[in-house]
mmCIF file of C-alpha atoms in Angstrom:
data_model
loop_
_atom_site.group_PDB
_atom_site.id
_atom_site.type_symbol
_atom_site.label_atom_id
_atom_site.label_comp_id
_atom_site.label_asym_id
_atom_site.label_seq_id
_atom_site.Cartn_x
_atom_site.Cartn_y
_atom_site.Cartn_z
ATOM 1 C CA MET A 1 0.238 0.095 -0.262
ATOM 2 C CA SER A 2 2.952 2.182 1.043
ATOM 3 C CA GLU A 3 4.582 2.063 -2.456
ATOM 4 C CA ASN A 4 1.568 2.443 -4.246
ATOM 5 C CA ASN A 5 1.023 5.705 -2.292
ATOM 6 C CA THR A 6 4.032 6.908 -3.044
ATOM 7 C CA ILE A 7 3.615 6.201 -7.126
ATOM 8 C CA GLN A 8 0.522 8.063 -6.830
ATOM 9 C CA GLU A 9 2.031 11.009 -5.037
ATOM 10 C CA GLN A 10 4.802 11.067 -7.608
ATOM 11 C CA ASN A 11 2.236 11.060 -10.732
ATOM 12 C CA THR A 12 0.354 14.032 -9.103
ATOM 13 C CA ALA A 13 3.532 15.698 -8.766
ATOM 14 C CA VAL A 14 4.443 15.527 -12.170
ATOM 15 C CA GLN A 15 0.591 16.332 -13.412
ATOM 16 C CA THR A 16 1.130 19.794 -11.155
ATOM 17 C CA PRO A 17 1.885 22.578 -13.468
ATOM 18 C CA ALA A 18 5.591 23.959 -12.380
ATOM 19 C CA GLU A 19 4.379 27.706 -13.220
ATOM 20 C CA GLU A 20 1.456 29.713 -12.205
ATOM 21 C CA PRO A 21 -0.971 30.501 -15.399
ATOM 22 C CA LYS A 22 -0.174 33.756 -16.436
ATOM 23 C CA LYS A 23 -1.901 36.894 -14.891
ATOM 24 C CA ARG A 24 -4.875 38.214 -17.390
ATOM 25 C CA LEU A 25 -4.721 41.641 -18.676
ATOM 26 C CA ARG A 26 -7.074 43.869 -16.357
ATOM 27 C CA VAL A 27 -8.136 46.943 -18.322
ATOM 28 C CA GLY A 28 -9.894 48.346 -15.490
ATOM 29 C CA PHE A 29 -7.021 48.672 -13.434
ATOM 30 C CA VAL A 30 -5.164 50.502 -16.546
ATOM 31 C CA PHE A 31 -7.446 53.721 -16.611
ATOM 32 C CA LEU A 32 -7.575 53.540 -12.966
ATOM 33 C CA ALA A 33 -4.440 53.780 -12.725
ATOM 34 C CA ILE A 34 -4.940 57.861 -14.332
ATOM 35 C CA VAL A 35 -7.136 58.640 -11.407
ATOM 36 C CA PRO A 36 -4.294 59.316 -8.492
ATOM 37 C CA MET A 37 -2.599 61.758 -10.995
ATOM 38 C CA ALA A 38 -5.953 63.362 -11.616
ATOM 39 C CA VAL A 39 -6.675 63.568 -8.058
ATOM 40 C CA LEU A 40 -3.051 65.036 -7.492
ATOM 41 C CA MET A 41 -3.762 67.961 -9.786
ATOM 42 C CA MET A 42 -7.071 68.415 -8.547
ATOM 43 C CA VAL A 43 -5.713 68.840 -4.840
ATOM 44 C CA GLN A 44 -2.827 71.219 -6.502
ATOM 45 C CA THR A 45 -5.410 73.324 -7.972
ATOM 46 C CA VAL A 46 -7.969 73.555 -4.938
ATOM 47 C CA SER A 47 -5.150 74.397 -2.710
ATOM 48 C CA GLN A 48 -3.497 77.427 -4.622
ATOM 49 C CA LEU A 49 -6.388 78.665 -5.952
ATOM 50 C CA PRO A 50 -7.449 81.028 -3.146
ATOM 51 C CA PHE A 51 -4.103 82.096 -2.559
ATOM 52 C CA LEU A 52 -3.793 83.326 -6.042
ATOM 53 C CA VAL A 53 -6.999 84.974 -6.507
ATOM 54 C CA LEU A 54 -5.736 86.900 -3.266
ATOM 55 C CA ALA A 55 -2.180 87.403 -4.811
ATOM 56 C CA VAL A 56 -4.224 89.093 -8.038
ATOM 57 C CA ALA A 57 -6.375 91.414 -5.626
ATOM 58 C CA GLU A 58 -2.978 92.676 -4.348
ATOM 59 C CA ALA A 59 -1.781 93.256 -7.821
ATOM 60 C CA MET A 60 -4.633 94.748 -9.022
ATOM 61 C CA ASN A 61 -4.710 97.534 -6.278
ATOM 62 C CA LYS A 62 -1.560 98.048 -6.412
ATOM 63 C CA ALA A 63 -1.912 98.696 -10.248
ATOM 64 C CA GLU A 64 -4.437 101.248 -9.066
ATOM 65 C CA THR A 65 -1.627 103.111 -7.406
ATOM 66 C CA GLN A 66 1.175 102.623 -9.744
ATOM 67 C CA GLY A 67 -0.138 103.201 -12.764
ATOM 68 C CA PRO A 68 -0.909 101.327 -16.418
ATOM 69 C CA ASP A 69 3.114 100.839 -16.952
ATOM 70 C CA HIS A 70 2.544 98.082 -13.967
ATOM 71 C CA ASP A 71 3.454 94.434 -14.790
ATOM 72 C CA MET A 72 0.658 93.297 -12.413
ATOM 73 C CA TYR A 73 1.558 89.934 -13.744
ATOM 74 C CA SER A 74 4.676 89.561 -11.973
ATOM 75 C CA GLU A 75 3.506 91.553 -9.283
ATOM 76 C CA MET A 76 1.022 88.762 -8.546
ATOM 77 C CA LEU A 77 3.883 86.429 -8.911
ATOM 78 C CA ASN A 78 6.138 88.857 -6.228
ATOM 79 C CA VAL A 79 3.145 88.575 -3.685
ATOM 80 C CA PHE A 80 1.923 84.780 -4.107
ATOM 81 C CA ASN A 81 5.632 84.386 -3.412
ATOM 82 C CA ASP A 82 6.354 86.170 -0.668
ATOM 83 C CA LYS A 83 3.297 85.916 1.134
ATOM 84 C CA TYR A 84 1.097 82.661 0.560
ATOM 85 C CA ALA A 85 3.040 80.348 -1.579
ATOM 86 C CA ILE A 86 4.544 78.754 1.748
ATOM 87 C CA PHE A 87 0.606 78.094 3.159
ATOM 88 C CA ALA A 88 -0.375 77.231 -0.058
ATOM 89 C CA TYR A 89 1.927 74.323 -0.807
ATOM 90 C CA LEU A 90 1.591 73.015 3.299
ATOM 91 C CA ILE A 91 -2.170 72.728 2.529
ATOM 92 C CA TYR A 92 -1.750 71.198 -0.928
ATOM 93 C CA ALA A 93 1.019 68.621 0.524
ATOM 94 C CA VAL A 94 -0.850 67.954 3.974
ATOM 95 C CA ILE A 95 -4.275 66.996 2.051
ATOM 96 C CA GLY A 96 -2.422 65.104 -0.600
ATOM 97 C CA LEU A 97 -0.734 62.848 2.208
ATOM 98 C CA VAL A 98 -3.405 62.161 4.328
ATOM 99 C CA ILE A 99 -5.584 61.061 0.875
ATOM 100 C CA PHE A 100 -2.560 58.922 -0.286
ATOM 101 C CA SER A 101 -1.393 57.542 2.742
ATOM 102 C CA ILE A 102 -4.771 56.238 3.396
ATOM 103 C CA TRP A 103 -5.699 55.066 -0.280
ATOM 104 C CA TYR A 104 -1.936 53.203 -0.405
ATOM 105 C CA TYR A 105 -2.328 51.568 3.309
ATOM 106 C CA LYS A 106 -6.216 50.760 2.453
ATOM 107 C CA GLY A 107 -5.545 49.539 -1.189
ATOM 108 C CA PHE A 108 -2.097 47.951 -1.072
ATOM 109 C CA VAL A 109 -0.484 47.773 2.522
ATOM 110 C CA LYS A 110 -3.204 46.490 5.229
ATOM 111 C CA LYS A 111 -3.604 43.026 2.740
ATOM 112 C CA GLY A 112 -0.279 42.738 1.058
ATOM 113 C CA PRO A 113 2.364 41.910 2.777
ATOM 114 C CA LYS A 114 4.537 44.077 5.346
ATOM 115 C CA VAL A 115 8.017 44.947 4.410
ATOM 116 C CA LYS A 116 9.874 46.409 7.245
ATOM 117 C CA ILE A 117 12.569 49.297 6.780
ATOM 118 C CA GLY A 118 15.434 46.544 7.660
ATOM 119 C CA GLU A 119 14.360 44.240 4.824
ATOM 120 C CA VAL A 120 15.551 46.713 2.101
ATOM 121 C CA VAL A 121 18.138 48.174 3.782
ATOM 122 C CA SER A 122 22.009 46.780 3.192
ATOM 123 C CA VAL A 123 25.159 47.965 2.167
ATOM 124 C CA LYS A 124 24.400 47.580 -1.647
ATOM 125 C CA SER A 125 21.089 49.279 -1.406
ATOM 126 C CA VAL A 126 22.730 52.015 0.249
ATOM 127 C CA ALA A 127 25.408 51.908 -2.594
ATOM 128 C CA GLY A 128 22.985 51.905 -5.054
ATOM 129 C CA ILE A 129 21.135 54.509 -4.212
ATOM 130 C CA ILE A 130 24.008 56.744 -3.952
ATOM 131 C CA CYS A 131 24.953 55.510 -7.534
ATOM 132 C CA ILE A 132 21.690 56.597 -8.667
ATOM 133 C CA VAL A 133 21.473 59.695 -7.055
ATOM 134 C CA VAL A 134 24.843 60.960 -8.203
ATOM 135 C CA GLY A 135 24.561 59.350 -11.759
ATOM 136 C CA LEU A 136 20.862 60.917 -12.274
ATOM 137 C CA PHE A 137 22.626 64.552 -10.793
ATOM 138 C CA PHE A 138 25.088 64.803 -13.332
ATOM 139 C CA PHE A 139 22.729 63.313 -16.551
ATOM 140 C CA THR A 140 19.437 66.016 -15.354
ATOM 141 C CA ASN A 141 22.399 68.893 -15.564
ATOM 142 C CA ALA A 142 24.005 67.781 -18.594
ATOM 143 C CA PHE A 143 19.818 66.965 -20.400
ATOM 144 C CA MET A 144 19.136 70.692 -19.201
ATOM 145 C CA THR A 145 22.276 72.144 -20.629
ATOM 146 C CA LEU A 146 21.775 70.166 -24.095
ATOM 147 C CA ALA A 147 17.863 71.437 -23.721
ATOM 148 C CA ASP A 148 19.349 74.623 -23.632
ATOM 149 C CA LYS A 149 20.623 74.489 -26.639
ATOM 150 C CA LEU A 150 18.210 72.975 -28.931
ATOM 151 C CA ILE A 151 14.737 74.374 -27.603
ATOM 152 C CA PRO A 152 15.436 77.615 -25.724
ATOM 153 C CA GLN A 153 12.032 78.300 -26.119
ATOM 154 C CA ALA A 154 11.159 75.607 -23.889
ATOM 155 C CA MET A 155 13.404 76.106 -21.219
ATOM 156 C CA GLU A 156 12.552 79.322 -21.001
ATOM 157 C CA GLU A 157 9.027 77.792 -20.307
ATOM 158 C CA TYR A 158 10.499 75.594 -17.711
ATOM 159 C CA ALA A 159 12.439 78.542 -15.512
ATOM 160 C CA MET A 160 9.085 80.596 -16.058
ATOM 161 C CA MET A 161 7.707 77.574 -14.090
ATOM 162 C CA ILE A 162 9.702 77.257 -11.491
ATOM 163 C CA GLU A 163 10.013 81.146 -11.145
ATOM 164 C CA SER A 164 6.190 81.144 -10.687
ATOM 165 C CA ALA A 165 5.963 78.333 -8.401
ATOM 166 C CA GLY A 166 8.678 79.990 -5.886
ATOM 167 C CA LEU A 167 9.878 76.865 -5.352
ATOM 168 C CA VAL A 168 13.666 78.246 -5.947
ATOM 169 C CA THR A 169 13.116 81.773 -4.342
ATOM 170 C CA ASN A 170 11.712 80.937 -1.198
ATOM 171 C CA PRO A 171 13.949 78.957 0.998
ATOM 172 C CA ALA A 172 11.264 77.510 3.278
ATOM 173 C CA ILE A 173 9.217 76.350 0.412
ATOM 174 C CA THR A 174 12.725 74.881 -1.079
ATOM 175 C CA VAL A 175 13.150 72.831 2.137
ATOM 176 C CA ILE A 176 9.611 72.061 3.519
ATOM 177 C CA TYR A 177 7.872 71.198 0.204
ATOM 178 C CA ALA A 178 10.308 70.714 -2.395
ATOM 179 C CA ILE A 179 13.094 68.288 -0.848
ATOM 180 C CA ILE A 180 10.809 66.969 2.412
ATOM 181 C CA LEU A 181 6.937 66.470 1.801
ATOM 182 C CA GLY A 182 6.802 67.177 -2.095
ATOM 183 C CA PRO A 183 8.649 63.573 -2.699
ATOM 184 C CA ILE A 184 7.113 61.921 -0.072
ATOM 185 C CA LEU A 185 3.306 63.231 -1.553
ATOM 186 C CA GLU A 186 5.154 62.121 -5.205
ATOM 187 C CA GLU A 187 6.063 58.956 -4.276
ATOM 188 C CA LEU A 188 2.947 57.570 -2.434
ATOM 189 C CA CYS A 189 1.080 58.643 -5.389
ATOM 190 C CA PHE A 190 3.009 57.617 -7.706
ATOM 191 C CA ARG A 191 5.789 54.577 -6.975
ATOM 192 C CA GLY A 192 2.435 53.861 -4.385
ATOM 193 C CA VAL A 193 -1.254 54.336 -5.692
ATOM 194 C CA THR A 194 -0.201 54.495 -9.145
ATOM 195 C CA TYR A 195 2.488 51.746 -9.616
ATOM 196 C CA GLY A 196 -0.097 49.279 -7.542
ATOM 197 C CA LEU A 197 -3.052 49.791 -9.249
ATOM 198 C CA PHE A 198 -0.641 48.887 -12.751
ATOM 199 C CA GLU A 199 0.456 45.929 -10.822
ATOM 200 C CA LYS A 200 -3.067 44.921 -10.088
ATOM 201 C CA ALA A 201 -4.246 45.362 -13.944
ATOM 202 C CA GLY A 202 -1.645 42.696 -14.549
ATOM 203 C CA LEU A 203 1.045 44.457 -16.753
ATOM 204 C CA ARG A 204 4.766 43.091 -16.856
ATOM 205 C CA PRO A 205 6.990 44.676 -14.400
ATOM 206 C CA GLY A 206 8.624 46.537 -17.307
ATOM 207 C CA LEU A 207 5.328 48.148 -18.392
ATOM 208 C CA VAL A 208 4.738 48.929 -14.711
ATOM 209 C CA ILE A 209 7.590 50.864 -14.560
ATOM 210 C CA LEU A 210 7.274 52.575 -17.592
ATOM 211 C CA PHE A 211 3.781 53.937 -17.206
ATOM 212 C CA SER A 212 3.633 54.733 -13.940
ATOM 213 C CA SER A 213 7.119 56.999 -14.856
ATOM 214 C CA LEU A 214 5.308 58.528 -17.648
ATOM 215 C CA LEU A 215 2.784 59.807 -15.645
ATOM 216 C CA PHE A 216 5.236 60.734 -13.000
ATOM 217 C CA GLY A 217 6.386 63.101 -15.689
ATOM 218 C CA ALA A 218 3.102 64.102 -17.199
ATOM 219 C CA ILE A 219 1.579 66.170 -13.914
ATOM 220 C CA ASP A 220 4.179 68.736 -14.848
ATOM 221 C CA LEU A 221 2.875 69.867 -18.040
ATOM 222 C CA ILE A 222 5.879 71.669 -19.120
ATOM 223 C CA LEU A 223 7.853 69.329 -22.184
ATOM 224 C CA ILE A 224 11.217 69.569 -20.418
ATOM 225 C CA GLN A 225 9.632 68.739 -16.974
ATOM 226 C CA VAL A 226 7.635 65.735 -19.055
ATOM 227 C CA LEU A 227 10.633 64.416 -20.481
ATOM 228 C CA TYR A 228 13.576 64.441 -17.783
ATOM 229 C CA ALA A 229 11.057 63.377 -14.993
ATOM 230 C CA ALA A 230 9.762 60.438 -16.984
ATOM 231 C CA ILE A 231 13.364 59.461 -17.210
ATOM 232 C CA LEU A 232 14.155 59.729 -13.989
ATOM 233 C CA GLY A 233 10.802 58.490 -12.230
ATOM 234 C CA MET A 234 11.993 55.087 -14.069
ATOM 235 C CA PHE A 235 14.839 54.149 -11.308
ATOM 236 C CA PRO A 236 12.454 54.662 -8.435
ATOM 237 C CA GLY A 237 10.399 52.809 -10.059
ATOM 238 C CA TYR A 238 13.202 50.011 -10.816
ATOM 239 C CA LEU A 239 13.850 50.040 -6.965
ATOM 240 C CA ARG A 240 10.472 50.219 -5.584
ATOM 241 C CA TYR A 241 10.254 46.505 -7.754
ATOM 242 C CA LYS A 242 13.234 45.502 -6.702
ATOM 243 C CA TYR A 243 12.675 46.156 -2.753
ATOM 244 C CA ARG A 244 9.104 45.787 -3.174
ATOM 245 C CA ALA A 245 8.270 49.250 -0.711
ATOM 246 C CA ILE A 246 8.182 52.747 -1.186
ATOM 247 C CA LYS A 247 10.545 53.655 1.750
ATOM 248 C CA ILE A 248 13.398 53.028 -0.487
ATOM 249 C CA THR A 249 11.855 55.429 -2.912
ATOM 250 C CA ILE A 250 11.519 58.082 -0.687
ATOM 251 C CA VAL A 251 14.837 58.537 0.418
ATOM 252 C CA ALA A 252 16.086 58.216 -3.113
ATOM 253 C CA HIS A 253 13.934 60.853 -4.281
ATOM 254 C CA ILE A 254 14.572 63.050 -1.184
ATOM 255 C CA LEU A 255 17.973 63.046 -1.818
ATOM 256 C CA PHE A 256 17.711 63.370 -5.299
ATOM 257 C CA ASN A 257 15.828 66.743 -4.877
ATOM 258 C CA PHE A 258 18.452 67.928 -2.345
ATOM 259 C CA THR A 259 21.373 67.437 -4.491
ATOM 260 C CA GLY A 260 19.745 68.881 -7.603
ATOM 261 C CA THR A 261 18.802 72.442 -5.187
ATOM 262 C CA TYR A 262 21.754 72.869 -3.031
ATOM 263 C CA ILE A 263 24.515 70.716 -4.704
ATOM 264 C CA SER A 264 24.046 72.481 -7.922
ATOM 265 C CA LEU A 265 24.389 75.903 -6.343
ATOM 266 C CA LEU A 266 27.669 74.936 -4.838
ATOM 267 C CA ILE A 267 29.221 73.226 -8.236
ATOM 268 C CA GLU A 268 27.834 76.544 -9.730
ATOM 269 C CA GLU A 269 29.264 79.083 -7.347
ATOM 270 C CA TYR A 270 32.631 77.513 -7.039
ATOM 271 C CA PHE A 271 33.257 76.006 -10.397
ATOM 272 C CA ALA A 272 30.986 77.262 -12.865
ATOM 273 C CA PRO A 273 31.945 74.324 -14.881
ATOM 274 C CA SER A 274 31.095 75.066 -18.710
ATOM 275 C CA ASP A 275 28.715 73.231 -21.248
ATOM 276 C CA ALA A 276 30.811 71.234 -22.425
ATOM 277 C CA VAL A 277 32.204 69.992 -18.997
ATOM 278 C CA MET A 278 28.515 69.528 -18.029
ATOM 279 C CA LEU A 279 27.833 67.178 -21.273
ATOM 280 C CA ILE A 280 31.129 65.369 -20.543
ATOM 281 C CA LEU A 281 29.742 65.046 -16.989
ATOM 282 C CA GLY A 282 26.588 63.778 -17.973
ATOM 283 C CA GLY A 283 28.412 60.992 -19.903
ATOM 284 C CA ILE A 284 30.145 59.805 -17.101
ATOM 285 C CA ALA A 285 27.067 59.878 -15.637
ATOM 286 C CA MET A 286 25.732 56.822 -17.734
ATOM 287 C CA PHE A 287 28.582 54.838 -16.131
ATOM 288 C CA VAL A 288 27.793 55.639 -12.542
ATOM 289 C CA LEU A 289 24.044 54.267 -13.042
ATOM 290 C CA VAL A 290 25.289 51.124 -14.624
ATOM 291 C CA PRO A 291 27.188 49.721 -11.358
ATOM 292 C CA ALA A 292 23.990 50.862 -9.379
ATOM 293 C CA ILE A 293 21.909 48.688 -11.692
ATOM 294 C CA VAL A 294 24.746 45.763 -10.117
ATOM 295 C CA LEU A 295 24.570 46.428 -7.290
ATOM 296 C CA ILE A 296 21.024 46.340 -6.605
ATOM 297 C CA ASN A 297 20.390 43.422 -8.938
ATOM 298 C CA THR A 298 22.817 41.567 -6.777
ATOM 299 C CA ASP A 299 21.369 42.141 -3.485
ATOM 300 C CA LYS A 300 20.392 39.465 -1.653
ATOM 301 C CA LYS A 301 17.841 41.483 -0.287
ATOM 302 C CA ALA A 302 15.985 42.774 -3.282
ATOM 303 C CA PHE A 303 13.550 40.938 -5.090
ATOM 304 C CA LYS A 304 14.144 37.819 -7.612
ATOM 305 C CA PRO A 305 11.666 37.047 -9.920
ATOM 306 C CA VAL A 306 10.996 33.497 -10.131
ATOM 307 C CA LYS A 307 12.043 31.654 -13.509
#
């Protein structure tokens, strides 16, 4: 009897398929993955609109006293950036963080596997993040330098957008929003909810990373920002795939924004590199990103797909 049972068990094991069936594409989740970006844009608009109205009202009052030659648009931007931008960005960040924290937790964390910070921190993951941040920093500078030569009008639009946003002219906004709260909010939205919805749609990991990165770039609506943000978004998406958590992508995003804000200023002030040097450094950056991928791929804590 025992021999017959053993033979039956062996036959059953042979008949069991070695691979899981492929996931079916769920188109509804593909369209649903666009919703987080729309919600983020709506929250930003609702948060800033009242303060923009106040800024316009003050600019109009000054225009009445200073005559028709007064530049009301510039005055409105100055008033908004000086008096109201910090409140607008704080309200936007807080509302967004509440919405997307709940959405991400309820939709993807509560019923999914819990990934603790100790499960993603290793020598290779830290070294990989540093290489990615350094490589993307020089790549971005080279990209901007090249874009300024090839499409100067688009670069002017980008510069105007940065100025009107007050992200550089107001130090408080730079630190609180651009370096800390902004990256956390964007990662919750794009590498958290959006990425998770694309996964639920049954897309392959490469497409999940690609589409979530494209939406990450599309939210800015300025050509230069769309192009380079979509490229940059591929790397946090890759980290999200390999370590199965957004904790590590948030750290990488914060480090990149800090580097892009303050290290750029230091380099410009003390070295003032020429355009040719920036392009060369951008080319070298490609070789910095390669070991980053190797480090992460060989990390024992990184996700290894079952073949």
